[in-house]
XYZ file of C-alpha atoms in Angstrom:
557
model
C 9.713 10.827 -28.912
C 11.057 13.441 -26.400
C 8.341 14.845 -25.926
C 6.131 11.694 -25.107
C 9.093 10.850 -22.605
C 8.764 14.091 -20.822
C 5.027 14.171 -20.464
C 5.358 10.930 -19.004
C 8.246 11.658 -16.891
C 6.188 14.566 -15.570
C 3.307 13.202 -14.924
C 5.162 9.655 -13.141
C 6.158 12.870 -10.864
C 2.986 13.877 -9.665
C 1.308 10.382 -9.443
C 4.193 9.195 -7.481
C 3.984 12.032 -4.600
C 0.096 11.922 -4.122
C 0.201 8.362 -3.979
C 3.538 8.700 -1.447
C 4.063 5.901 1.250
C 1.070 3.699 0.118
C 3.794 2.631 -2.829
C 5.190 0.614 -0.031
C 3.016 -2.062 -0.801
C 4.600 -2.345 -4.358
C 7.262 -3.986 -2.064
C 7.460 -7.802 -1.166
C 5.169 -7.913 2.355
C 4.897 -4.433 1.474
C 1.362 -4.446 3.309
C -1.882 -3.663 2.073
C -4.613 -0.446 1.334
C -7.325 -0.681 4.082
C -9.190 2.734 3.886
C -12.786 3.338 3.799
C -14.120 1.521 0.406
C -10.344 0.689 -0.880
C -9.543 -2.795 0.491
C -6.690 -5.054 -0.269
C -5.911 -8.385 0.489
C -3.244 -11.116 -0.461
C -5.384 -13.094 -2.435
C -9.048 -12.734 -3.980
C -10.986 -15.276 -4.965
C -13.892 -15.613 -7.898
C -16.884 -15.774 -5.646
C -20.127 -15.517 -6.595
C -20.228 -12.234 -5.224
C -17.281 -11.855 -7.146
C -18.956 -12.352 -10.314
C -22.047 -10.412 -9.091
C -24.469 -12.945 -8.214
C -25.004 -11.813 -4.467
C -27.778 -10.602 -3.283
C -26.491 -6.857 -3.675
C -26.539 -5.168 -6.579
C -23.528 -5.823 -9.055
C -21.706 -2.570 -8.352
C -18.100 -4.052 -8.259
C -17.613 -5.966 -11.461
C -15.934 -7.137 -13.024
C -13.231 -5.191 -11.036
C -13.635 -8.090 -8.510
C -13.877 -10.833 -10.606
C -10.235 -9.259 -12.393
C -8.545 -8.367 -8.799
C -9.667 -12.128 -8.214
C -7.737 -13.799 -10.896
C -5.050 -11.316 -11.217
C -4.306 -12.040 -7.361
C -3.611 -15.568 -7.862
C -0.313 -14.327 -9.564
C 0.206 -11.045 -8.016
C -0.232 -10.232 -4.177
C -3.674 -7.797 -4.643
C -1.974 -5.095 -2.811
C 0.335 -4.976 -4.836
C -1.795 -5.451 -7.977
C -4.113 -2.309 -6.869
C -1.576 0.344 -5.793
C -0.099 -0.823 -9.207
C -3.377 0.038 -10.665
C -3.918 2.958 -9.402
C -0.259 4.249 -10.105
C -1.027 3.638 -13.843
C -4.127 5.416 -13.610
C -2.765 8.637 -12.081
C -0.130 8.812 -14.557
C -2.382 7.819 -17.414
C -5.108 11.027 -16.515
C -1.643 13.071 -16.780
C -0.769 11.522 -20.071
C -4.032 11.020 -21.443
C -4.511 14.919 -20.350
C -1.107 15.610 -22.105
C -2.284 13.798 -25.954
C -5.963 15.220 -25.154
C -4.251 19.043 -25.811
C -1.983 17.796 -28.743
C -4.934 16.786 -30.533
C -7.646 19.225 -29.982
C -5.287 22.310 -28.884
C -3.473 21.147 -32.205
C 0.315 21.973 -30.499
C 3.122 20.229 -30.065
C 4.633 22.470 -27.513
C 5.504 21.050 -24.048
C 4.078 23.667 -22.294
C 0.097 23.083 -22.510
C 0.413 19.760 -22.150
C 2.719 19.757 -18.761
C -0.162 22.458 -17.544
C -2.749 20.003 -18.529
C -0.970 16.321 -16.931
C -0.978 18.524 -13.254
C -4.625 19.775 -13.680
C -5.423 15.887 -14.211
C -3.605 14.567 -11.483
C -3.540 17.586 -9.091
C -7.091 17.956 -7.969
C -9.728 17.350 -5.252
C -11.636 14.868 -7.316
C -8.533 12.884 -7.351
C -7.490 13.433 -3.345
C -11.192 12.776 -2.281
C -11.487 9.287 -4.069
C -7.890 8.144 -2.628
C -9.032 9.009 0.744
C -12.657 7.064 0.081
C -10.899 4.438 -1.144
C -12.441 4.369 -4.999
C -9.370 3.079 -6.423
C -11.367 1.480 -9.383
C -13.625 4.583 -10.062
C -10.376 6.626 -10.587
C -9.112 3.961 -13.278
C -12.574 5.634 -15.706
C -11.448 8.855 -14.802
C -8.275 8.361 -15.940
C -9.763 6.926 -19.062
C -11.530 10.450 -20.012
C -9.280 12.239 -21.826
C -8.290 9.296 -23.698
C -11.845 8.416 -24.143
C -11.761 12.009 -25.902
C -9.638 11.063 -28.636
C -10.705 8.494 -29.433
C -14.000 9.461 -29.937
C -12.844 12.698 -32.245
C -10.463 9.970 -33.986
C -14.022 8.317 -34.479
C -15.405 11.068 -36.083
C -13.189 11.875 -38.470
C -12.326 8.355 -40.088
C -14.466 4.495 -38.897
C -12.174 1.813 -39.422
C -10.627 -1.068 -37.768
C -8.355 0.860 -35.735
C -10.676 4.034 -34.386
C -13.536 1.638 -33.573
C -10.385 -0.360 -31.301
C -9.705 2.562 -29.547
C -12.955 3.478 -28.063
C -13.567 -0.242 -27.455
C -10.596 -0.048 -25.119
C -11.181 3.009 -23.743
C -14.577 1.612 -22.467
C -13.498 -1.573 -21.758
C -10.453 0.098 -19.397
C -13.175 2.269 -18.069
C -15.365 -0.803 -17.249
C -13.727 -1.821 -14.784
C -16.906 -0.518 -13.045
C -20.349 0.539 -14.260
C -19.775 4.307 -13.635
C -16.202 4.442 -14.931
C -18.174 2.650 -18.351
C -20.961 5.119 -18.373
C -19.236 8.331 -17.229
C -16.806 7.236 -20.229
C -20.114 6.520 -22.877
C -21.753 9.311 -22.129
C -18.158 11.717 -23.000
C -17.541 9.597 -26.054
C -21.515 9.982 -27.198
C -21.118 13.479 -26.331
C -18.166 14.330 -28.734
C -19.299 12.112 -31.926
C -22.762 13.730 -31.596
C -21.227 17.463 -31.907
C -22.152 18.961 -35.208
C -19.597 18.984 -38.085
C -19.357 15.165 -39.022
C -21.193 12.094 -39.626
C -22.979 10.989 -36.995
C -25.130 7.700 -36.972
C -22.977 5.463 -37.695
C -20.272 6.322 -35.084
C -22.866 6.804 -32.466
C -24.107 3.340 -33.016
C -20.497 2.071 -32.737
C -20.273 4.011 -29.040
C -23.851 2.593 -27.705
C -23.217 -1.028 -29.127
C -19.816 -0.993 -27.401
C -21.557 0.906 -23.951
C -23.927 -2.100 -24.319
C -21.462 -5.350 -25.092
C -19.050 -4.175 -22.158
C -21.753 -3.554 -19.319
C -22.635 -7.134 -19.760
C -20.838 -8.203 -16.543
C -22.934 -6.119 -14.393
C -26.537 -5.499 -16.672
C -27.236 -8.987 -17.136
C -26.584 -9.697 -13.549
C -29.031 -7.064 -12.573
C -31.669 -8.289 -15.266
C -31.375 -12.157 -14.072
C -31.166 -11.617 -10.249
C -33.056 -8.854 -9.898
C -30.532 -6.854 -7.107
C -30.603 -3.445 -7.426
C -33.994 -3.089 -8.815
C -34.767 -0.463 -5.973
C -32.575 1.133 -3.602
C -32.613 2.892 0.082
C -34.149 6.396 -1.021
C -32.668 7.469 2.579
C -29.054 7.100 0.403
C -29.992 10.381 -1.935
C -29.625 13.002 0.890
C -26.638 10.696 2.239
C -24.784 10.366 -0.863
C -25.756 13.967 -2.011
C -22.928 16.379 -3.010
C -21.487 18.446 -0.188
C -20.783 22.286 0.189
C -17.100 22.982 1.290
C -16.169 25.909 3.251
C -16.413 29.266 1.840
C -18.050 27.436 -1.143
C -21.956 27.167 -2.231
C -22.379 22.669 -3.228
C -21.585 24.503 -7.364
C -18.629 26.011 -6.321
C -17.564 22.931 -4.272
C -18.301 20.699 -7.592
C -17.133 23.501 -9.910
C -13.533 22.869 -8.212
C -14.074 19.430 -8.598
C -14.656 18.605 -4.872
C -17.420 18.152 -2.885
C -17.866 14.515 -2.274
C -20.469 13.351 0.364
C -18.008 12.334 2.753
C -17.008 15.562 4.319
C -14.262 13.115 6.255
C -12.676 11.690 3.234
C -11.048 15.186 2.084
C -8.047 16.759 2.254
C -7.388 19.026 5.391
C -7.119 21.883 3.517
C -10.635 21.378 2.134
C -12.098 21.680 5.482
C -10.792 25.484 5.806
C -11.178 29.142 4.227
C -8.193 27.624 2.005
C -10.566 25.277 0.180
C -12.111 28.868 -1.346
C -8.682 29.661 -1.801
C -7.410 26.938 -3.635
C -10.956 26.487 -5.761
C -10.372 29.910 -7.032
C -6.561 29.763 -8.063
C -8.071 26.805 -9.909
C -10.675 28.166 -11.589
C -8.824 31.565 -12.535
C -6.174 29.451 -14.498
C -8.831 27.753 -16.081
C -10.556 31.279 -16.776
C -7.288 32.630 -18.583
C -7.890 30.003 -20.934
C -11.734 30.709 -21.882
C -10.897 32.820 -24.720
C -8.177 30.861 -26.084
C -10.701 27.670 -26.322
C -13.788 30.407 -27.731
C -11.355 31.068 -30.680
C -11.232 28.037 -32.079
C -15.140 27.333 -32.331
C -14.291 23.315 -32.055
C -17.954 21.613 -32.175
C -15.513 18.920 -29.727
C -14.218 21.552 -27.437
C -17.573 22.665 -27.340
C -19.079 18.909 -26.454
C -16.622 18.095 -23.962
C -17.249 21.449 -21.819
C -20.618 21.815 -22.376
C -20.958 18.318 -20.835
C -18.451 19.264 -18.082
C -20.387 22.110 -16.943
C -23.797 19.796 -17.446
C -22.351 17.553 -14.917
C -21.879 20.530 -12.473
C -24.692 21.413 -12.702
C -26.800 18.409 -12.388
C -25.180 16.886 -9.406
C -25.364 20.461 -7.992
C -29.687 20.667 -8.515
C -29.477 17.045 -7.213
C -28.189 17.979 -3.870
C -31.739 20.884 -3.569
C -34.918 20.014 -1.331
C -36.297 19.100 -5.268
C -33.783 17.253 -6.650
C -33.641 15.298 -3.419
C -36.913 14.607 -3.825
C -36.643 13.443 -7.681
C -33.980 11.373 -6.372
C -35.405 9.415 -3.719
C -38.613 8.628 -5.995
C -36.393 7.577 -8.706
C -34.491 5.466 -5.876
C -37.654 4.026 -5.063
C -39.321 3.736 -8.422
C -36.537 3.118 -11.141
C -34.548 -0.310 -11.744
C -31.121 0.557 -11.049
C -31.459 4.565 -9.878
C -29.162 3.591 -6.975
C -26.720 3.615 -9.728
C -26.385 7.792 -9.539
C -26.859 8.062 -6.033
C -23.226 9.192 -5.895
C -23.666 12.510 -7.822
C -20.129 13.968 -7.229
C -18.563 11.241 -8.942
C -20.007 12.203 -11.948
C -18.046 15.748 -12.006
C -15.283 13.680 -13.304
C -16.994 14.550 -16.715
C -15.611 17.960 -16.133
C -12.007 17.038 -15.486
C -11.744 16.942 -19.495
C -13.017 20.430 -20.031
C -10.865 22.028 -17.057
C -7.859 20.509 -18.679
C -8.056 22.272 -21.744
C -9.170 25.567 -20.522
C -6.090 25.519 -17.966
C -3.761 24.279 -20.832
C -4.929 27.145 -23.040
C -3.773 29.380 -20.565
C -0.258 28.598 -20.950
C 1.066 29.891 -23.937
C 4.933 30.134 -22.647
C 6.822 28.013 -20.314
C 6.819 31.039 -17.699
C 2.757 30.671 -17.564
C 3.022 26.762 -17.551
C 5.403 26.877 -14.625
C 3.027 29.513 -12.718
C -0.211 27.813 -13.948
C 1.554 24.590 -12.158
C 2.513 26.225 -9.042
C -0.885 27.711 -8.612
C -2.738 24.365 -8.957
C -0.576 22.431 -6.738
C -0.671 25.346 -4.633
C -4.409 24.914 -4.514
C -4.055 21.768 -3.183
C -0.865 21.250 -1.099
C -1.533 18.092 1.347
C -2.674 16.063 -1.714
C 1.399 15.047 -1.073
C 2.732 12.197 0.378
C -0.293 9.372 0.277
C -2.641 12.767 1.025
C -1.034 14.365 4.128
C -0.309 10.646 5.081
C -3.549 9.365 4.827
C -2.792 6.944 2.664
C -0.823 3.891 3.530
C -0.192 0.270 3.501
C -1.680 -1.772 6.471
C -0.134 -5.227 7.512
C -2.978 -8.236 8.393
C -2.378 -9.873 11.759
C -1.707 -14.032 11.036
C -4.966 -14.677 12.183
C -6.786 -13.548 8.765
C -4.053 -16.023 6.949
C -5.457 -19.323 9.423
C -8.881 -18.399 9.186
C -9.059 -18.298 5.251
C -6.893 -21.866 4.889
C -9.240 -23.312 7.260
C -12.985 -22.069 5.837
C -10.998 -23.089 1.851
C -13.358 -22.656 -0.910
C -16.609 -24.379 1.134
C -19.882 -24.656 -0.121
C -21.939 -23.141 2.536
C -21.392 -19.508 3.147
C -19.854 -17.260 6.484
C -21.696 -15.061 8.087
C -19.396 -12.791 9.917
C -19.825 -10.106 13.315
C -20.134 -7.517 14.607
C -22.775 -6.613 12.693
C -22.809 -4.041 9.290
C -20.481 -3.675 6.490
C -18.054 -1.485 8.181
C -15.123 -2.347 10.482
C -12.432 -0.117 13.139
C -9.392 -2.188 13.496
C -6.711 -1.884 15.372
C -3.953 -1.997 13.020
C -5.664 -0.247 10.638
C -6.293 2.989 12.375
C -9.501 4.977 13.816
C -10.724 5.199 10.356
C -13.962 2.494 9.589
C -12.882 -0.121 6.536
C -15.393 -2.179 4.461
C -14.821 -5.837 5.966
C -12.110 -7.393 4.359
C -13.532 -11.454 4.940
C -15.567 -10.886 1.526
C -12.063 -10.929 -0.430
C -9.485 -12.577 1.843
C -11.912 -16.109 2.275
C -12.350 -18.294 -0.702
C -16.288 -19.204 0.394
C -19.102 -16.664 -0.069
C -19.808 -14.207 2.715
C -23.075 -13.078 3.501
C -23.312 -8.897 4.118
C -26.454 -7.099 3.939
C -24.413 -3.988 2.223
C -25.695 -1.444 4.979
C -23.972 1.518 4.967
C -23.777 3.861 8.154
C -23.171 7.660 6.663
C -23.813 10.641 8.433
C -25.060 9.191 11.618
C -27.508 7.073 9.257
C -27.776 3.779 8.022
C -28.854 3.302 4.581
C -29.667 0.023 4.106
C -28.183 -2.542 1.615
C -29.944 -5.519 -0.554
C -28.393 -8.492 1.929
C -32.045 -9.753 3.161
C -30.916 -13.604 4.102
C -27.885 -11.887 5.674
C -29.742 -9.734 7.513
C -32.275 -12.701 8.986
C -28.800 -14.368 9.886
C -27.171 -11.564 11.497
C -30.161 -10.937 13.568
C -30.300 -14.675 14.655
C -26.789 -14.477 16.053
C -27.282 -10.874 17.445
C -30.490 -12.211 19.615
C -28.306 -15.035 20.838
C -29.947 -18.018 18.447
C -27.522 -19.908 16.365
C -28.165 -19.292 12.284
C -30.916 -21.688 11.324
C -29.168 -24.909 9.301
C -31.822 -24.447 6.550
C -30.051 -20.536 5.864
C -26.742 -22.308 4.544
C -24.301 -20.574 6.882
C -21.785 -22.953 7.877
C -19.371 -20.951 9.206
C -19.849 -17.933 11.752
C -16.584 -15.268 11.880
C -16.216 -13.173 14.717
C -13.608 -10.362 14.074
C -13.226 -10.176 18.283
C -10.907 -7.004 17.646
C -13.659 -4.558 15.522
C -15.598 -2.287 17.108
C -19.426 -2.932 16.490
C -22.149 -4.331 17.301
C -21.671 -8.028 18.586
C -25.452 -8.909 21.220
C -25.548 -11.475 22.804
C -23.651 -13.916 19.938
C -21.797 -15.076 23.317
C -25.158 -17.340 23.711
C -25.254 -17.762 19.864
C -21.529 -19.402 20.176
C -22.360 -22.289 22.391
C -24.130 -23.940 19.903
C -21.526 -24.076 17.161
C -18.608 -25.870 17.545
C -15.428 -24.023 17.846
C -12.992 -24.141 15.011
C -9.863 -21.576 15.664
C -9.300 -19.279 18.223
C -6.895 -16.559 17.757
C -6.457 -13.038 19.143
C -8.013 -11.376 16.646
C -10.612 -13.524 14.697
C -12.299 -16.320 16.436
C -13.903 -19.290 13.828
C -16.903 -21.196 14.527
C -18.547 -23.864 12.532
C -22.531 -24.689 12.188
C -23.274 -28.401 12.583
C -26.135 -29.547 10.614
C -25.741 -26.420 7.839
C -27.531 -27.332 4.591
C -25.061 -26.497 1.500
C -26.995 -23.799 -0.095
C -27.526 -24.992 -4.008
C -25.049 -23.457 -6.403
C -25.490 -20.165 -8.324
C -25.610 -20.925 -12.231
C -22.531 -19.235 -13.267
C -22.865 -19.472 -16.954
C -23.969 -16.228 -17.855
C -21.816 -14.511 -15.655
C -18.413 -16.164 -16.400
C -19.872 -15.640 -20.266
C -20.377 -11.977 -19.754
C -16.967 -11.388 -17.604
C -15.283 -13.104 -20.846
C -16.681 -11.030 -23.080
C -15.910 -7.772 -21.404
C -12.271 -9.276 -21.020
C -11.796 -10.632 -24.785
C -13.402 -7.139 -26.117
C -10.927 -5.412 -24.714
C -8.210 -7.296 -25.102
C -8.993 -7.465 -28.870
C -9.265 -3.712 -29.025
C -5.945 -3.168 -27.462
C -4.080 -5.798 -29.698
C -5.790 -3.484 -32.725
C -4.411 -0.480 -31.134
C -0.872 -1.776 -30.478
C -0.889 -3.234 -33.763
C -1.606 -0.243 -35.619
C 0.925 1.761 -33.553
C 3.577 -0.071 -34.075
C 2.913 -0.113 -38.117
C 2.361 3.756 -37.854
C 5.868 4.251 -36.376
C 7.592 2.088 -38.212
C 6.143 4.178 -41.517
């Protein structure tokens, strides 16, 4: 028990610093995260983009559709920082039982190494900074996902086949952290030394059961079925200085963003800190050789795969595989992102770094070295990170659009915002989850002076109305029309588009406008959807009942 209480004491530690003053909005009015991708608002609502029936691909459920009904109870920002707290401190623990089991020790060392490796990293600073709050809830999952599979393959009953349920279902939250999480689990119940059909088949039933939310939304509205191929070189994985793209991703950094990183990435010390890294990690090699575990084996091999492949992805060939596939394959968009998928090495780095320290004296250097490696992932990463307060206007807008039946269409134009009281640094547009009526976005994405263009057609045709100074056709179902006055963008001539609408609220930052004559747009069939969200839900639900259940027996015998 003392030792479970200081691996999660120590790795609390850790998550707390990096996540630093963005905690604040654990606090009553505590304010919101509004960075890049990560957005926040006081209440959510179960849209049908929500449940992803919009015409963009389903790439945020069911984390919206849970943020949406776990909002109506808790303020969101204070629901996702929450979230993402747990997560953090889960990798570390997860990281912590990951080495108990497979390093077979019980000694505090190893596993303190392996909690800061977990925590302390560049994956982990560049996804705060891009705002992937729900993508780092299925990393967090992987080293539990680990155990749960090798639990798997030594004994299938009621209680294993739980575990990785939950593990999945926690990693579901979106479709990568789900198939990053498959694809470790399949990985480590396929390595040689025990049975293997039966427990595979439990892993792909599971994969299949809990990506129902999103893969039956893809199958019945068709979204997603082909993507921007101009997103491949956009999204591709990015050299840092000093470091070829496999040394960036061997470090796990690298992300395509090269502004949503850590200052010291953008230096000499980003070669620096990827080689203290990577030298711990290298003590450890012939510790881990020693043991010849098939697992081991599994969960590095696929580590290093992942290197590897998002590395050959980001060459004039794999570029070129990629945009066909982005053109060609249902869904491809899906791996546009090939950084992300390092996470699969995260597992494998732990366990080489944790089988470097032998003695408390290592552990304690092996420590300093990796947050060394790293040092403004403190404090909300160098400051990056923290809470934003909404002006009132946002508050009067949503009361007065209430849930409607005919959708917003917002300005200026794209998916992208600059505030004011959020900072110089562009937001995703926060009227999707603060209004309880659907708002139309065509999902364009501006990225390296580019604009890779989203699924949104009928938003598009509207946005282009109001941008040539025509007011949205009635026939469209827009009935509303949003202008966020205090963005930066693109706004035309929507002055001309505005005197056709009747005005609605005018406020200093958002100014409300409603269409006269708007048809209501027919409902979306929801059955499927809600059916699919439930069963991802009651799943794992289930599976964590099962675990807790058989915890609590185990301890008590």
């Amino acid at each position: 028990m003392r030792a479970r209480v200081g691996l999660l004491v120590w790795s609390v530690l850790p998550a707390t610093i990096a996540l630093g003053p963005l905690l604040g909005a654990l606090l009553p009015g505590g304010g919101h995260l509004l960075l890049r991708d990560g957005v926040t608002t006081p209440r959510s609502h179960l849209t049908d983009s929500a449940l992803g029936l919009g015409e963009g691909a389903a790439r945020a459920v069911p984390q919206d559709a849970v943020v949406a009904v776990a909002s109506s109870v808790i303020d969101g920002g204070a629901l996702v920082v929450g979230i993402l707290l747990l997560a953090l401190t889960g990798a570390g623990v997860g990281a912590g039982v990951l080495i108990a089991r497979l390093l077979d020790t019980t000694a505090a060392a190893p596993r303190m190494v392996a909690a800061t490796v977990a925590i302390w990293n560049p994956y982990v600073a560049e996804r705060l900074l891009q705002g992937h709050w729900s993508l780092l809830v299925g990393y967090a999952a992987l080293p539990w996902t680990v155990v749960a599979a090798a639990a798997l393959r030594r004994e299938i009953g009621p209680r294993s086949v739980a575990a990785i349920v939950l593990c999945l279902g926690i990693a579901g939250l979106t479709p990568t952290g789900l198939l990053m999480n498959a694809l470790l689990a399949v990985a480590v119940v396929l390595a040689p030394g025990a049975p293997r059909r039966l427990a595979t088949g439990i892993v792909l039933s599971a994969t299949a059961l809990l990506s129902a939310p999103w893969s039956v939304a893809a199958l019945t509205s068709g979204a997603g079925a082909a993507s921007d191929p101009a997103g491949v070189a956009a999204f591709a994985a990015r050299a840092e200085p000093g470091l070829g793209t496999v040394g960036s991703l061997a470090g796990l950094g690298g992300i395509w963003n090269g502004d949503a990183v850590p200052s010291s990435r953008t230096t000499w010390w980003a070669l620096v800190g990827t080689a203290l890294l990577l030298v711990v990690a290298a003590a450890g090699v012939p510790a881990l050789w020693r043991r010849r575990s098939p697992v081991i084996v599994a969960v590095t091999g696929l580590g290093l795969l992942a290197v590897l492949v998002a590395a050959l992805a980001a060459t004039p060939l794999g570029l070129d595989v990629g945009r066909w596939a982005a053109e060609s394959v249902p869904g491809a968009g899906l791996l546009r992102d090939g950084q992300k998928w390092v996470a699969l090495w995260m597992p494998g780095l732990v366990l080489a770094t944790a089988a470097a320290a032998s003695s408390a004296v290592r552990a304690g250097v092996a420590s300093l070295l990796v947050v060394a490696a790293l040092p403004d992932l403190a404090w909300g990463v160098g400051g990056a990170l923290r809470p934003v307060q909404y002006p009132d206007d946002w508050t009067r807008v949503a009361a007065t659009i209430g849930a409607s039946e005919r959708d917003v269409a917002v300005l200026p134009s794209g998916t992208f915002r600059v505030f004011p009281f959020s900072g110089d640094v562009p937001v995703l547009d926060p009227a999707p989850r603060w209004l309880a009526a659907d708002v139309l976005q065509t999902g364009d994405l501006p990225v390296g002076g580019q604009v890779v263009a989203g699924e949104g057609e009928r938003a598009r045709e509207v946005e282009d109305q109001l941008l040539a100074g025509r007011a949205p056709d009635p026939s469209l179902g827009v009935g509303w029309v949003l202008i966020e006055a205090t963005s930066r963008g693109e706004f035309g001539r929507v002055d001309e588009s505005l005197g056709a609408l009747d005005a609605v609220h005018a406020g200093p930052d958002l100014l409300l406008y409603r269409v006269p004559d708007a048809v209501t747009p027919p409902p979306a069939d929801r059955t499927a959807a809600v059916a699919t969200h439930l069963l991802w839900a009651g799943l794992t639900l289930a599976a964590g009942a099962i675990v807790a259940a058989g915890t609590v027996r185990s301890r008590r015998r």
